[in-house]
Tab-separated table of N, CA and C in Angstrom:
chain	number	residue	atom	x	y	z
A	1	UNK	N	0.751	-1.179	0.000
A	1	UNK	CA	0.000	0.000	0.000
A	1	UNK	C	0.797	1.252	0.000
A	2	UNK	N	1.052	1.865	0.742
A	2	UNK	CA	1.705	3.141	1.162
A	2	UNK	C	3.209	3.030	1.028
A	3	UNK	N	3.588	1.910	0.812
A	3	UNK	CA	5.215	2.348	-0.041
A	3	UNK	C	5.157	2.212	-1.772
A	4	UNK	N	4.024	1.871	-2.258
A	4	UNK	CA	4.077	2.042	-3.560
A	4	UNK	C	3.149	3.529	-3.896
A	5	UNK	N	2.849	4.043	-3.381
A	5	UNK	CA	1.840	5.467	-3.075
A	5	UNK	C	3.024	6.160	-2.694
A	6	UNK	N	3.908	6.346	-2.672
A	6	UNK	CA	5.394	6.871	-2.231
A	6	UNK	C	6.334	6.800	-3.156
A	7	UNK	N	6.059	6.028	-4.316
A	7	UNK	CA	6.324	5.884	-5.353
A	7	UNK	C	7.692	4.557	-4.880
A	8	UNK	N	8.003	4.129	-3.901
A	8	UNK	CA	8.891	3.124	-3.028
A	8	UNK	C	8.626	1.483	-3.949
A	9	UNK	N	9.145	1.015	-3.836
A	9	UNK	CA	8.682	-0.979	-3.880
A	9	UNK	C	8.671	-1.462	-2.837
A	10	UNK	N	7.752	-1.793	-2.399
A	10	UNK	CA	7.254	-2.488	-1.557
A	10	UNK	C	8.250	-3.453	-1.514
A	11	UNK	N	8.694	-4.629	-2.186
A	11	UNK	CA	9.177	-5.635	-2.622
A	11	UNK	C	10.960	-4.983	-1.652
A	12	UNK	N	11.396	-4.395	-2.559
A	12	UNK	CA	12.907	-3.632	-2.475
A	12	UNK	C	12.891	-3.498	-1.001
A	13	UNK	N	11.855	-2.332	-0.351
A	13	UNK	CA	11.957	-2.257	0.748
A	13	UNK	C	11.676	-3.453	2.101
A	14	UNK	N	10.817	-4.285	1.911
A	14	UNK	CA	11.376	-5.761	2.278
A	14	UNK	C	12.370	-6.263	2.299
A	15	UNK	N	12.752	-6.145	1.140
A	15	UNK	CA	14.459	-6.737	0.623
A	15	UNK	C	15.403	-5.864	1.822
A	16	UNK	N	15.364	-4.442	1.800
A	16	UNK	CA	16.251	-4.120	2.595
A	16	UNK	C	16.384	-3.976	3.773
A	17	UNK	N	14.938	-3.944	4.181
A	17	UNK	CA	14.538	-4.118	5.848
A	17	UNK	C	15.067	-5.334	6.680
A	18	UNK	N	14.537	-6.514	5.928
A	18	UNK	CA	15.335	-7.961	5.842
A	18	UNK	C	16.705	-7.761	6.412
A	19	UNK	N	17.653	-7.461	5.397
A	19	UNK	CA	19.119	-7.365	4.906
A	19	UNK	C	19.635	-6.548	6.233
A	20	UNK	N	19.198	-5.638	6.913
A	20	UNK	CA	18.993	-4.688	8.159
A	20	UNK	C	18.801	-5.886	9.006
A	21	UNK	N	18.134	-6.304	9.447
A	21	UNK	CA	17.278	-7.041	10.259
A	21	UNK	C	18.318	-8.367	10.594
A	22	UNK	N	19.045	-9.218	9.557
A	22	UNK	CA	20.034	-9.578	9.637
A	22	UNK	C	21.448	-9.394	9.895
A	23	UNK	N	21.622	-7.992	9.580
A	23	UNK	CA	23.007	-8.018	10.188
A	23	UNK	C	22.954	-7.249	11.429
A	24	UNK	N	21.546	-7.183	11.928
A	24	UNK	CA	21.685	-6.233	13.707
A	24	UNK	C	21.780	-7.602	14.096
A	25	UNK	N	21.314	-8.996	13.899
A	25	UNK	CA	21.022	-10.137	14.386
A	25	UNK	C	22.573	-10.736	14.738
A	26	UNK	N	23.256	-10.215	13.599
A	26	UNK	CA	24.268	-11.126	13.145
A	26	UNK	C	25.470	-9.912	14.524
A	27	UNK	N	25.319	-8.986	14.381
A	27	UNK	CA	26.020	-8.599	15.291
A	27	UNK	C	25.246	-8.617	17.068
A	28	UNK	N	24.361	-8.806	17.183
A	28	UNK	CA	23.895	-9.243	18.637
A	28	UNK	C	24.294	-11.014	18.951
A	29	UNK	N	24.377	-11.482	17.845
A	29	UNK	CA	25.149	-12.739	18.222
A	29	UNK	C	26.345	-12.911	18.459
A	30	UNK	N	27.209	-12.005	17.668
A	30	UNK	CA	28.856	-11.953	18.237
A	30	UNK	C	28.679	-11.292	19.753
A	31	UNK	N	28.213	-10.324	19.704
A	31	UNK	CA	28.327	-9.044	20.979
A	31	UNK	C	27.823	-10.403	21.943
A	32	UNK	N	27.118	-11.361	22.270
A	32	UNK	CA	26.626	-12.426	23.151
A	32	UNK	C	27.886	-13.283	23.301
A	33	UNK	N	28.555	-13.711	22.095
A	33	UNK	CA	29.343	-14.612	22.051
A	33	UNK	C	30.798	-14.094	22.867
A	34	UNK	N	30.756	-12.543	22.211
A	34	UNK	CA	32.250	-12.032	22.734
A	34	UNK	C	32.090	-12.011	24.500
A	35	UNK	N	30.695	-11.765	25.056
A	35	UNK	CA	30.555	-11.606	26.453
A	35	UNK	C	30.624	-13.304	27.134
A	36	UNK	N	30.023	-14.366	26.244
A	36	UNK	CA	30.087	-15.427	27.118
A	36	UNK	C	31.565	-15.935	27.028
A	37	UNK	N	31.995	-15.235	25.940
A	37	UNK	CA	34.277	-16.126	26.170
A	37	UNK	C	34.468	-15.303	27.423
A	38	UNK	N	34.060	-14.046	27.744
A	38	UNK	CA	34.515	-13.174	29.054
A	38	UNK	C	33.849	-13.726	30.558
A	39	UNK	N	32.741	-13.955	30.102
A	39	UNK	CA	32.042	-14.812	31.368
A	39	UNK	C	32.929	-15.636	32.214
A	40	UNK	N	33.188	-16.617	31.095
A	40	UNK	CA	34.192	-18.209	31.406
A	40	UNK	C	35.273	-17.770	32.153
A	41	UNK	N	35.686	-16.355	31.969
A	41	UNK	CA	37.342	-16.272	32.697
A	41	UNK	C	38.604	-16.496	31.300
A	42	UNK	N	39.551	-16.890	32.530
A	42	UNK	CA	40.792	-17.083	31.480
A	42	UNK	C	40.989	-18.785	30.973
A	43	UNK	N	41.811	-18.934	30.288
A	43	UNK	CA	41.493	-20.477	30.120
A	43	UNK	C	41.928	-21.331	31.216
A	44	UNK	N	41.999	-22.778	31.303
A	44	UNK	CA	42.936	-23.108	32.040
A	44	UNK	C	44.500	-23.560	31.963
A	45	UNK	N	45.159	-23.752	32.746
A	45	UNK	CA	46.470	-23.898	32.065
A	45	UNK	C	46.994	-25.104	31.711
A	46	UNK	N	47.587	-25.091	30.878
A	46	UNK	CA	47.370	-26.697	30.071
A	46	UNK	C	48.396	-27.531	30.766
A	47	UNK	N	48.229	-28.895	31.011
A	47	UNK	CA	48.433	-29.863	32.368
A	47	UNK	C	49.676	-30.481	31.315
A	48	UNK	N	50.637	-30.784	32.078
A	48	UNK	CA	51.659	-31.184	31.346
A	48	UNK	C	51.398	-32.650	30.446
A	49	UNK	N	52.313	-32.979	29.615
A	49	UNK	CA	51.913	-34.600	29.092
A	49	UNK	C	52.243	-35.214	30.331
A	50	UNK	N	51.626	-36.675	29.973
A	50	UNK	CA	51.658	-37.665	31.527
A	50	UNK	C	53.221	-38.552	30.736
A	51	UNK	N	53.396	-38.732	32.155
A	51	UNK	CA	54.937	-39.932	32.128
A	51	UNK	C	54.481	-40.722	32.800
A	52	UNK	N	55.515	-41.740	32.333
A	52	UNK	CA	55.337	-43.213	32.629
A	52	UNK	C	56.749	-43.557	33.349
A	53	UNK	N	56.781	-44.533	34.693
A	53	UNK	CA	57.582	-45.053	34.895
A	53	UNK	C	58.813	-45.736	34.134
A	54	UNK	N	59.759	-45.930	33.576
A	54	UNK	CA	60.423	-47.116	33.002
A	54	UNK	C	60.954	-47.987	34.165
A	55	UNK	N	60.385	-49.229	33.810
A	55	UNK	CA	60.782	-50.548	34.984
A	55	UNK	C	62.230	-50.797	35.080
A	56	UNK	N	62.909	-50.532	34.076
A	56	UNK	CA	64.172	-50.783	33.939
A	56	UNK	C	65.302	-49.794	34.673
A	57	UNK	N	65.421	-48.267	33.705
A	57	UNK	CA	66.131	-47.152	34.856
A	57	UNK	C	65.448	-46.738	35.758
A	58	UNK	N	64.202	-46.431	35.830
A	58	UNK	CA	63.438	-45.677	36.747
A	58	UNK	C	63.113	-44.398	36.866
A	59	UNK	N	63.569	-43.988	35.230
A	59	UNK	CA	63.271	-42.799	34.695
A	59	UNK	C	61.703	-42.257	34.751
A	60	UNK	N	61.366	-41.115	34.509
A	60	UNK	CA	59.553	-40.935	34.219
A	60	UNK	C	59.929	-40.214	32.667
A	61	UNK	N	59.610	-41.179	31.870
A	61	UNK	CA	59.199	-40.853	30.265
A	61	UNK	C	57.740	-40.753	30.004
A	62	UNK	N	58.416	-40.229	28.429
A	62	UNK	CA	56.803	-40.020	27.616
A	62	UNK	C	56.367	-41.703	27.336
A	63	UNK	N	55.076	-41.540	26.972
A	63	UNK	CA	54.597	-42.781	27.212
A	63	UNK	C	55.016	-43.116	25.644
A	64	UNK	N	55.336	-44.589	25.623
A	64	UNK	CA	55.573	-44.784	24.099
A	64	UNK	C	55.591	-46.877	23.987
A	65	UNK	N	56.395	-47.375	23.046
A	65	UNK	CA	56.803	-48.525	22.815
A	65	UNK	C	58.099	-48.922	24.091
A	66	UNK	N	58.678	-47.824	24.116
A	66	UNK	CA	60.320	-48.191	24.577
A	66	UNK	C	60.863	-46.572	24.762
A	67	UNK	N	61.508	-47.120	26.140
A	67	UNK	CA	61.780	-46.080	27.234
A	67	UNK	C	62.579	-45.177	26.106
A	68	UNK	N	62.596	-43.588	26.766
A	68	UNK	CA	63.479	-42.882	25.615
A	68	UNK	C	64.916	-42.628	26.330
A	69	UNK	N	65.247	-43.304	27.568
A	69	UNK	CA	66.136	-43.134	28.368
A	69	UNK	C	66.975	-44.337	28.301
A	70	UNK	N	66.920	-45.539	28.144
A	70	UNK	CA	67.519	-47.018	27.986
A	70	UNK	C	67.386	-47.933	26.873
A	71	UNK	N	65.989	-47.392	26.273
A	71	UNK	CA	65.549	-48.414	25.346
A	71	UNK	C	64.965	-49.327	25.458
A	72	UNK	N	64.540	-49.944	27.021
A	72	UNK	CA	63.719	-51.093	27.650
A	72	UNK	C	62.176	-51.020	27.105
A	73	UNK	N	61.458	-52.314	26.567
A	73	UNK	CA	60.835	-51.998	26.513
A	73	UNK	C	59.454	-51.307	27.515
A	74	UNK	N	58.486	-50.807	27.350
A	74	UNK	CA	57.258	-49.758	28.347
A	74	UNK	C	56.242	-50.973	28.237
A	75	UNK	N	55.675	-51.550	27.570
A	75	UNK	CA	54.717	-52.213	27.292
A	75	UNK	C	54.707	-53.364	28.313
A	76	UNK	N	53.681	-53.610	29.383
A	76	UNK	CA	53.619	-54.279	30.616
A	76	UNK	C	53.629	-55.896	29.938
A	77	UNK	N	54.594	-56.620	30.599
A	77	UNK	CA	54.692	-58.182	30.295
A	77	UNK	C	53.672	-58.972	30.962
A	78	UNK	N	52.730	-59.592	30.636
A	78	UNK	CA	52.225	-60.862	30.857
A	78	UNK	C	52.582	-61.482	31.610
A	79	UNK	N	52.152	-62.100	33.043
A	79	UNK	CA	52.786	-62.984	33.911
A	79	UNK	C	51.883	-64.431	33.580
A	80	UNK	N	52.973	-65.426	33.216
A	80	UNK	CA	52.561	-66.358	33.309
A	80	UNK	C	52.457	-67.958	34.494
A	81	UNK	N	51.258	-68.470	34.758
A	81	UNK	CA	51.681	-69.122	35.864
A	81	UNK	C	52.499	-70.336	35.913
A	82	UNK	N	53.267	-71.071	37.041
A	82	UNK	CA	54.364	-71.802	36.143
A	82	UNK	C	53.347	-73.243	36.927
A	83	UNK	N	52.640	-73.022	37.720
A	83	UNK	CA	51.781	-74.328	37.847
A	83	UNK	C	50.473	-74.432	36.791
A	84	UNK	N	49.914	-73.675	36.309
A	84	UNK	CA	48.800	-73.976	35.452
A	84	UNK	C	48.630	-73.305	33.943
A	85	UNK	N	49.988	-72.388	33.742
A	85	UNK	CA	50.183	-71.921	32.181
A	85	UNK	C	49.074	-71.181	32.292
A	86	UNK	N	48.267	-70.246	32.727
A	86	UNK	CA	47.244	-68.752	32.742
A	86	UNK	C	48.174	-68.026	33.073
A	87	UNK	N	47.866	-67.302	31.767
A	87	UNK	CA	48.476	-65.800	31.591
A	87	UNK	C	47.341	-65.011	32.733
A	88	UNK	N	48.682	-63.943	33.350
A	88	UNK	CA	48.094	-63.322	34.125
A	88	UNK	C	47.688	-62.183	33.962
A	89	UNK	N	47.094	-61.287	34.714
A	89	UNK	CA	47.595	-59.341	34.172
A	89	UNK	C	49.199	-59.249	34.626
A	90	UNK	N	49.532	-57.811	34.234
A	90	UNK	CA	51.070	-57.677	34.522
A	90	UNK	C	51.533	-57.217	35.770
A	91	UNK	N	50.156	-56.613	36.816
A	91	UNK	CA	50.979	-56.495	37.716
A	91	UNK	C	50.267	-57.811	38.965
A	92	UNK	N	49.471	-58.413	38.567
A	92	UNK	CA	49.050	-59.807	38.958
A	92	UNK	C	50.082	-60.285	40.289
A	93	UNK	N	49.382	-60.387	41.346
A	93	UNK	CA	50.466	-61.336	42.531
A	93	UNK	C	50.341	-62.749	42.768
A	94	UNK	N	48.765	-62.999	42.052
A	94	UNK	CA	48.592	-64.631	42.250
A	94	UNK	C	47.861	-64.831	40.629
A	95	UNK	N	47.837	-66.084	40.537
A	95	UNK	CA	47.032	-66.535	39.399
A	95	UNK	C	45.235	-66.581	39.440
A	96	UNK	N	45.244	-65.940	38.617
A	96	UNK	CA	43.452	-66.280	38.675
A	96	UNK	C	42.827	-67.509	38.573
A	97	UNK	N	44.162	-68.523	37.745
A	97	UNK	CA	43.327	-69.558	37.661
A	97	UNK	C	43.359	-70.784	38.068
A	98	UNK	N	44.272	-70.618	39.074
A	98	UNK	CA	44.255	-71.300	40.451
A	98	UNK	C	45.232	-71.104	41.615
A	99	UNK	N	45.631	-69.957	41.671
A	99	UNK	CA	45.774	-69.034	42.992
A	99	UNK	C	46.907	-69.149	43.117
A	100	UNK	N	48.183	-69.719	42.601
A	100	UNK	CA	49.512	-70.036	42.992
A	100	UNK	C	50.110	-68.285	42.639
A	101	UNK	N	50.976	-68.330	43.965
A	101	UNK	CA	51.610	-66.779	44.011
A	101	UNK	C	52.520	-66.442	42.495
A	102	UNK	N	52.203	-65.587	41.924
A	102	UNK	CA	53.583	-65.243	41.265
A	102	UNK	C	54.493	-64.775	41.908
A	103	UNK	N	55.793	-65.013	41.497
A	103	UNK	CA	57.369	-64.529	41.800
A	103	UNK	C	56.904	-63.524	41.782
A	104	UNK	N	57.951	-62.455	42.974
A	104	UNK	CA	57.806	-61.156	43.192
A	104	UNK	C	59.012	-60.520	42.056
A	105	UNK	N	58.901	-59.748	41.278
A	105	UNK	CA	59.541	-58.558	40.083
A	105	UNK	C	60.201	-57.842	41.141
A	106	UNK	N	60.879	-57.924	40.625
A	106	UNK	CA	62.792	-56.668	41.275
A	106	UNK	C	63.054	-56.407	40.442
């Protein structure tokens, strides 16, 4: 009605009201975003990598295949039992599968 009586397009002025309408949107979403990174604080501070014992020197390495200090291998050995052949876990003190102590590791 009254934007073509104005000699206006109706149409155009949609078009640009729109186009308005989107970028107040588009900047009330940053202006939200920039306040909730400020909310949070500062970051936290980043936690060092984890080390691993080596069984061999007794170094604390990065975790890997084989110590970066001796060359031993990192990867926990299998205890096996010598009365019933069940593999054990590695740091295992008896057998699961029928209770005989494993040798104590030095």
């Amino acid at each position: 009605g009254q934007g073509l009586a104005k000699g206006g397009d109706s149409a155009g002025g949609a078009a640009a009201s729109l186009g308005v309408g989107f970028a107040v949107a588009n900047q009330l979403a940053q202006g939200l975003a920039g306040t909730a990174a400020v909310a949070r604080g500062p970051a936290a501070p980043a936690t060092a990598p984890a080390r691993v014992g080596c069984p061999s020197c007794k170094q604390q390495v990065a975790p890997g295949k084989f110590c970066s200090e001796c060359g031993t291998s990192l990867a926990p050995t299998p205890r096996i039992c010598s009365a019933c052949n069940t593999e054990g876990a590695p740091g295992a003190r008896f057998c699961a599968g029928c209770g005989t102590a494993f040798p104590d590791r030095t």
